[in-house]
Amino acid sequence: MQLGIVGLGRMGGNIARRLMRAGHQVVAHDRDHNAVNTLAGEGALSAADLAAVVQQLQAPRAVWVMLPAGEPTEQTIAQLADLLEPGDSIIDGGNTFYKDDMRRAAELAKRGLHYLDVGTSGGVWGLERGYCMMIGGERDVFERLEPLFAALAPGVGDIPRTHGLQGEHQRAEHGYIHAGPPGAGHYVKMVHNGIEYGLMQAYAEGFDLLRSKGSDELPEAQRFDLNLPEIAEVWRRGSVITSWLLDLTADAMAADPQLSQFSGSVSDSGEGRWTVDAAVEQATPVPVLSSALFARFRSRQQQGTYGDKVLSAMRLGFGGHVEKKS
């Protein structure tokens, strides 16, 4: 299949590469001409602007926008809507607020255009590991474009099958789902990221507690000089709290137990805030998720703790997120 991709950053470029590896044709565009030229050298068709993306695609066209949420995505989708024809599709794979998806889908439908919101998880490792995708939009459009999602997904792999599942592997077992109507994909991804905040905060606080057991503020007889890299490593093996986040933490601690390259000023992507806002709107208590969000606010206002450095190390590990200077 053909797909236009607009935005060749940390994830967009690797999405293009994974699709090309599976035999799909990509028309690539980015403001950074070097990024476009690099992908063209790997087999993509290059496009100098959005019009060139549309011109090189055959109807019904599909264009995947992989840009920061907000104005960059909003403007790009508006420009594409003026260039595309009825029956064409726009896919937003970034971290967009789900209510914006619902609005856009309704606006584009009036012009005969389809809209899919794809909550995409996989970070900088997606090229090799694949991308977990939660997809909102019209089911028939999703099914028409499904070969693209199947190529991007991790696949069944060697993960043990969930007890009770039988027969042919379901989409979810391959790593992607049709979550529901427009907005549903990004809503599920929003909650996913809120949970991510909570999991990361739990690891961060735990390792902070371990480290503080050697503090000079404790009586000497009460101190333990604990080996944190060793603890992270042993927890990876047979523990009930093992996870990819713990793997990334162990990697960072093995390289530098003090995590000295990090300040501990932890940014939030916006999705944590949206998750808490949704919880208030729906009167659903989320004390752990809200506490994790507030902890990130605190990290930017006060000197970062060791736990905050653990958070920064995890964010760099899975998403390539570099700490922002205050």
Coordinates of C-alpha atoms in Angstrom, one line a residue:
M1 CA 0.0 0.0 0.0
Q2 CA 0.9 3.7 -0.3
L3 CA 1.1 6.1 2.6
G4 CA 2.1 9.7 2.9
I5 CA 4.0 10.5 6.1
V6 CA 4.4 14.2 7.2
G7 CA 6.8 14.5 10.1
L8 CA 10.0 12.4 10.1
G9 CA 11.2 13.0 13.7
R10 CA 12.0 10.4 16.4
M11 CA 9.0 8.3 15.5
G12 CA 7.8 9.4 12.1
G13 CA 11.0 8.4 10.3
N14 CA 11.1 5.0 11.9
I15 CA 7.4 4.4 11.1
A16 CA 8.3 5.1 7.5
R17 CA 11.2 2.7 7.6
R18 CA 9.2 -0.1 9.2
L19 CA 6.5 0.2 6.5
M20 CA 9.1 0.1 3.7
R21 CA 10.7 -3.0 5.2
A22 CA 7.3 -4.6 4.9
G23 CA 7.0 -3.7 1.2
H24 CA 4.8 -0.6 1.5
Q25 CA 5.5 2.6 -0.5
V26 CA 6.1 5.8 1.5
V27 CA 5.9 9.4 0.3
A28 CA 7.9 11.4 2.9
H29 CA 7.8 15.0 3.8
D30 CA 9.4 17.1 6.6
R31 CA 10.5 20.7 7.0
D32 CA 14.0 19.2 7.5
H33 CA 15.1 18.4 4.0
N34 CA 18.0 16.3 5.3
A35 CA 15.5 13.9 6.9
V36 CA 13.6 13.7 3.6
N37 CA 16.8 13.0 1.7
T38 CA 17.9 10.4 4.1
L39 CA 14.6 8.4 3.8
A40 CA 14.7 8.9 0.0
G41 CA 18.1 7.2 0.0
E42 CA 16.4 4.3 1.8
G43 CA 13.6 3.9 -0.8
A44 CA 11.0 6.5 0.1
L45 CA 9.5 9.0 -2.5
S46 CA 10.5 12.5 -1.4
A47 CA 8.0 15.4 -1.3
A48 CA 9.1 19.0 -1.0
D49 CA 5.7 20.1 0.3
L50 CA 2.2 18.8 1.2
A51 CA 1.0 19.3 -2.4
A52 CA 3.8 17.0 -3.6
V53 CA 2.7 14.4 -1.0
V54 CA -0.8 14.4 -2.3
Q55 CA 0.2 14.4 -6.0
Q56 CA 2.3 11.2 -5.6
L57 CA -0.4 9.2 -3.9
Q58 CA -3.1 7.3 -5.7
A59 CA -6.7 7.6 -4.7
P60 CA -8.1 6.8 -2.2
R61 CA -5.1 8.5 -0.5
A62 CA -3.9 8.2 3.1
V63 CA -1.6 10.7 4.8
W64 CA -0.2 10.0 8.3
V65 CA 0.6 13.2 10.2
M66 CA 3.3 12.6 12.9
L67 CA 3.8 16.1 14.4
P68 CA 3.6 17.7 17.9
A69 CA 0.1 18.0 19.2
G70 CA -1.5 21.4 18.9
E71 CA -0.9 24.1 16.3
P72 CA 1.6 22.1 14.1
T73 CA -0.8 19.2 13.7
E74 CA -3.9 21.5 13.4
Q75 CA -2.3 23.6 10.6
T76 CA -1.1 20.6 8.7
I77 CA -4.4 18.8 8.8
A78 CA -6.2 22.0 7.6
Q79 CA -3.8 22.3 4.7
L80 CA -4.1 18.7 3.7
A81 CA -7.9 19.0 3.8
D82 CA -7.7 21.6 1.1
L83 CA -5.5 19.4 -1.1
L84 CA -7.1 16.0 -0.7
E85 CA -10.3 14.7 -2.4
P86 CA -13.4 13.0 -1.1
G87 CA -12.7 9.4 0.0
D88 CA -9.1 10.2 1.1
S89 CA -8.0 9.7 4.7
I90 CA -6.0 11.7 7.2
I91 CA -4.3 9.8 10.1
D92 CA -3.1 11.6 13.2
G93 CA -0.5 9.4 15.0
G94 CA 0.7 12.0 17.5
N95 CA -0.4 12.6 21.0
T96 CA -3.6 14.7 20.3
F97 CA -6.3 15.5 22.7
Y98 CA -9.2 13.2 21.9
K99 CA -11.8 15.9 21.8
D100 CA -9.8 17.6 19.0
D101 CA -10.1 14.3 17.1
M102 CA -13.8 14.3 17.5
R103 CA -14.1 17.9 16.2
R104 CA -11.7 17.3 13.3
A105 CA -13.5 14.1 12.2
A106 CA -16.8 15.9 12.1
E107 CA -15.3 18.8 10.1
L108 CA -13.5 16.6 7.6
A109 CA -16.6 14.4 7.1
K110 CA -18.5 17.4 5.7
R111 CA -15.8 17.5 3.0
G112 CA -16.0 13.7 2.3
L113 CA -12.7 13.1 4.0
H114 CA -12.0 10.3 6.6
Y115 CA -10.1 10.7 9.8
L116 CA -8.3 8.2 12.0
D117 CA -6.7 8.9 15.3
V118 CA -3.9 6.5 16.1
G119 CA -2.5 6.4 19.7
T120 CA 1.0 5.1 19.0
S121 CA 3.3 3.7 21.7
G122 CA 6.8 2.4 21.0
G123 CA 9.0 5.4 21.1
V124 CA 12.5 5.3 19.6
W125 CA 12.5 1.5 19.8
G126 CA 9.5 1.1 17.4
L127 CA 11.5 0.3 14.3
E128 CA 12.8 -3.0 15.8
R129 CA 10.1 -3.8 18.4
G130 CA 7.1 -2.5 16.5
Y131 CA 4.4 0.0 17.6
C132 CA 1.4 -0.7 19.9
M133 CA -1.5 1.1 18.3
M134 CA -5.0 2.1 19.6
I135 CA -7.0 3.4 16.6
G136 CA -10.2 5.4 16.5
G137 CA -12.3 6.1 13.4
E138 CA -14.8 4.6 11.0
R139 CA -14.4 0.8 11.0
D140 CA -14.5 0.3 7.3
V141 CA -11.7 2.9 6.8
F142 CA -9.7 1.2 9.5
E143 CA -10.1 -2.2 7.8
R144 CA -9.1 -0.8 4.4
L145 CA -5.9 0.6 5.9
E146 CA -5.3 -2.4 8.2
P147 CA -2.3 -3.8 6.2
L148 CA -0.4 -0.7 7.3
F149 CA -1.2 -1.1 10.9
A150 CA -0.4 -4.8 10.8
A151 CA 3.0 -4.0 9.3
L152 CA 3.7 -1.4 12.1
A153 CA 2.5 -3.6 15.0
P154 CA 4.9 -5.8 16.9
G155 CA 3.1 -9.0 16.0
V156 CA 2.4 -12.0 18.2
G157 CA 6.1 -12.6 19.0
D158 CA 7.0 -14.9 21.9
I159 CA 4.7 -13.4 24.5
P160 CA 2.8 -16.3 26.2
R161 CA -0.9 -16.3 25.1
T162 CA -3.4 -15.0 27.6
H163 CA -5.2 -17.9 29.4
G164 CA -8.5 -18.7 27.7
L165 CA -7.7 -17.2 24.3
Q166 CA -8.0 -19.8 21.5
G167 CA -8.1 -20.1 17.8
E168 CA -6.7 -17.5 15.4
H169 CA -4.8 -14.7 17.1
Q170 CA -6.8 -11.5 17.5
R171 CA -5.7 -8.0 16.5
A172 CA -4.9 -7.1 20.1
E173 CA -2.5 -10.0 20.3
H174 CA -0.7 -8.6 17.3
G175 CA -0.4 -5.2 19.0
Y176 CA -3.2 -3.1 17.6
I177 CA -6.9 -2.6 18.0
H178 CA -9.8 -0.6 16.5
A179 CA -10.8 1.2 19.8
G180 CA -14.0 2.8 18.5
P181 CA -15.2 6.0 16.8
P182 CA -13.1 9.1 16.2
G183 CA -11.3 10.1 19.4
A184 CA -11.4 6.6 20.9
G185 CA -7.8 5.8 19.9
H186 CA -6.3 8.9 21.5
Y187 CA -8.5 8.5 24.5
V188 CA -7.2 5.0 25.2
K189 CA -3.6 6.3 24.5
M190 CA -4.2 9.2 26.9
V191 CA -5.1 6.9 29.7
H192 CA -2.2 4.6 28.8
N193 CA 0.2 7.6 29.3
G194 CA -1.5 8.4 32.6
I195 CA -0.8 4.9 33.7
E196 CA 2.8 5.2 32.5
Y197 CA 3.2 8.3 34.7
G198 CA 2.0 6.2 37.7
L199 CA 4.2 3.2 37.0
M200 CA 7.3 5.4 36.5
Q201 CA 6.6 7.4 39.6
A202 CA 6.4 4.1 41.7
Y203 CA 9.8 3.0 40.4
A204 CA 11.3 6.4 41.0
E205 CA 10.0 6.6 44.6
G206 CA 11.1 3.1 45.3
F207 CA 14.7 3.7 44.2
D208 CA 14.7 7.0 46.0
L209 CA 13.8 5.1 49.2
L210 CA 16.5 2.5 48.6
R211 CA 19.1 5.2 48.1
S212 CA 18.1 7.2 51.1
K213 CA 18.7 4.2 53.4
G214 CA 22.4 5.1 53.1
S215 CA 21.9 8.8 54.1
D216 CA 24.1 10.5 56.6
E217 CA 20.9 11.7 58.2
L218 CA 20.2 8.2 59.6
P219 CA 22.1 6.8 62.6
E220 CA 25.1 4.8 61.3
A221 CA 23.8 1.6 62.7
Q222 CA 20.6 2.0 60.6
R223 CA 22.3 2.6 57.3
F224 CA 22.5 0.2 54.4
D225 CA 24.9 0.8 51.5
L226 CA 22.6 -0.7 48.9
N227 CA 23.8 -1.5 45.3
L228 CA 21.0 0.0 43.2
P229 CA 22.2 -1.3 39.8
E230 CA 22.3 -4.8 41.3
I231 CA 18.8 -4.4 42.8
A232 CA 17.4 -3.2 39.5
E233 CA 19.0 -6.2 37.8
V234 CA 17.7 -8.8 40.2
W235 CA 14.2 -7.4 40.0
R236 CA 14.3 -7.9 36.3
R237 CA 14.6 -11.7 36.8
G238 CA 11.5 -13.4 38.2
S239 CA 10.1 -10.5 40.1
V240 CA 6.4 -9.5 39.8
I241 CA 7.4 -5.9 39.2
T242 CA 9.6 -6.6 36.1
S243 CA 8.8 -4.5 33.0
W244 CA 10.4 -2.7 30.1
L245 CA 10.5 0.4 32.2
L246 CA 12.6 -1.5 34.8
D247 CA 14.8 -2.8 32.0
L248 CA 15.5 0.8 30.9
T249 CA 16.2 1.8 34.5
A250 CA 18.6 -1.1 35.0
D251 CA 20.4 0.0 31.7
A252 CA 20.8 3.5 33.0
M253 CA 22.0 2.6 36.4
A254 CA 24.5 0.1 35.0
A255 CA 26.0 2.9 32.9
D256 CA 26.0 5.4 35.8
P257 CA 24.7 4.5 39.3
Q258 CA 24.4 8.1 40.3
L259 CA 22.5 9.1 37.1
S260 CA 24.7 12.2 37.1
Q261 CA 23.8 13.3 33.5
F262 CA 20.2 14.1 34.7
S263 CA 19.1 17.0 36.7
G264 CA 15.8 15.4 37.7
S265 CA 13.6 18.2 36.1
V266 CA 10.9 16.0 34.7
S267 CA 8.6 17.3 31.9
D268 CA 5.1 16.1 31.3
S269 CA 3.8 15.6 27.7
G270 CA 0.4 17.0 28.4
E271 CA -1.4 13.6 28.3
G272 CA -1.0 13.3 32.1
R273 CA -2.9 16.5 32.5
W274 CA -5.6 15.4 30.1
T275 CA -6.0 12.1 32.0
V276 CA -6.6 13.9 35.3
D277 CA -8.9 16.4 33.6
A278 CA -10.9 13.5 32.2
A279 CA -11.1 11.9 35.6
V280 CA -12.5 15.1 37.1
E281 CA -15.0 15.4 34.2
Q282 CA -16.1 11.7 34.6
A283 CA -16.0 11.8 38.5
T284 CA -13.6 8.9 38.5
P285 CA -10.9 8.8 41.3
V286 CA -7.3 8.5 40.0
P287 CA -5.2 9.4 43.1
V288 CA -2.1 7.6 41.9
L289 CA -2.1 9.1 38.4
S290 CA -2.8 12.6 39.7
S291 CA -0.1 12.3 42.3
A292 CA 2.4 11.2 39.7
L293 CA 1.5 14.3 37.6
F294 CA 1.9 16.6 40.5
A295 CA 5.3 15.1 41.3
R296 CA 6.5 16.1 37.9
F297 CA 5.4 19.7 38.6
R298 CA 7.3 19.6 41.9
S299 CA 10.4 18.3 40.2
R300 CA 10.6 21.5 38.0
Q301 CA 10.1 23.8 41.0
Q302 CA 12.5 22.3 43.4
Q303 CA 15.9 20.5 43.2
G304 CA 15.4 17.1 41.6
T305 CA 15.6 14.0 43.8
Y306 CA 17.4 10.8 42.8
G307 CA 13.9 9.4 42.0
D308 CA 13.3 12.3 39.6
K309 CA 16.6 11.4 37.9
V310 CA 15.3 7.8 37.6
L311 CA 12.2 9.2 35.8
S312 CA 14.4 11.3 33.4
A313 CA 16.5 8.2 32.7
M314 CA 13.3 6.2 31.8
R315 CA 11.9 8.9 29.6
L316 CA 15.2 9.2 27.7
G317 CA 15.4 5.4 27.4
F318 CA 12.0 4.7 25.8
G319 CA 11.2 8.0 24.0
G320 CA 14.5 9.8 23.5
H321 CA 13.1 12.6 25.7
V322 CA 15.9 15.0 26.7
E323 CA 15.4 17.0 29.9
K324 CA 14.3 20.6 29.2
K325 CA 16.3 23.3 30.9
S326 CA 14.4 25.4 33.3

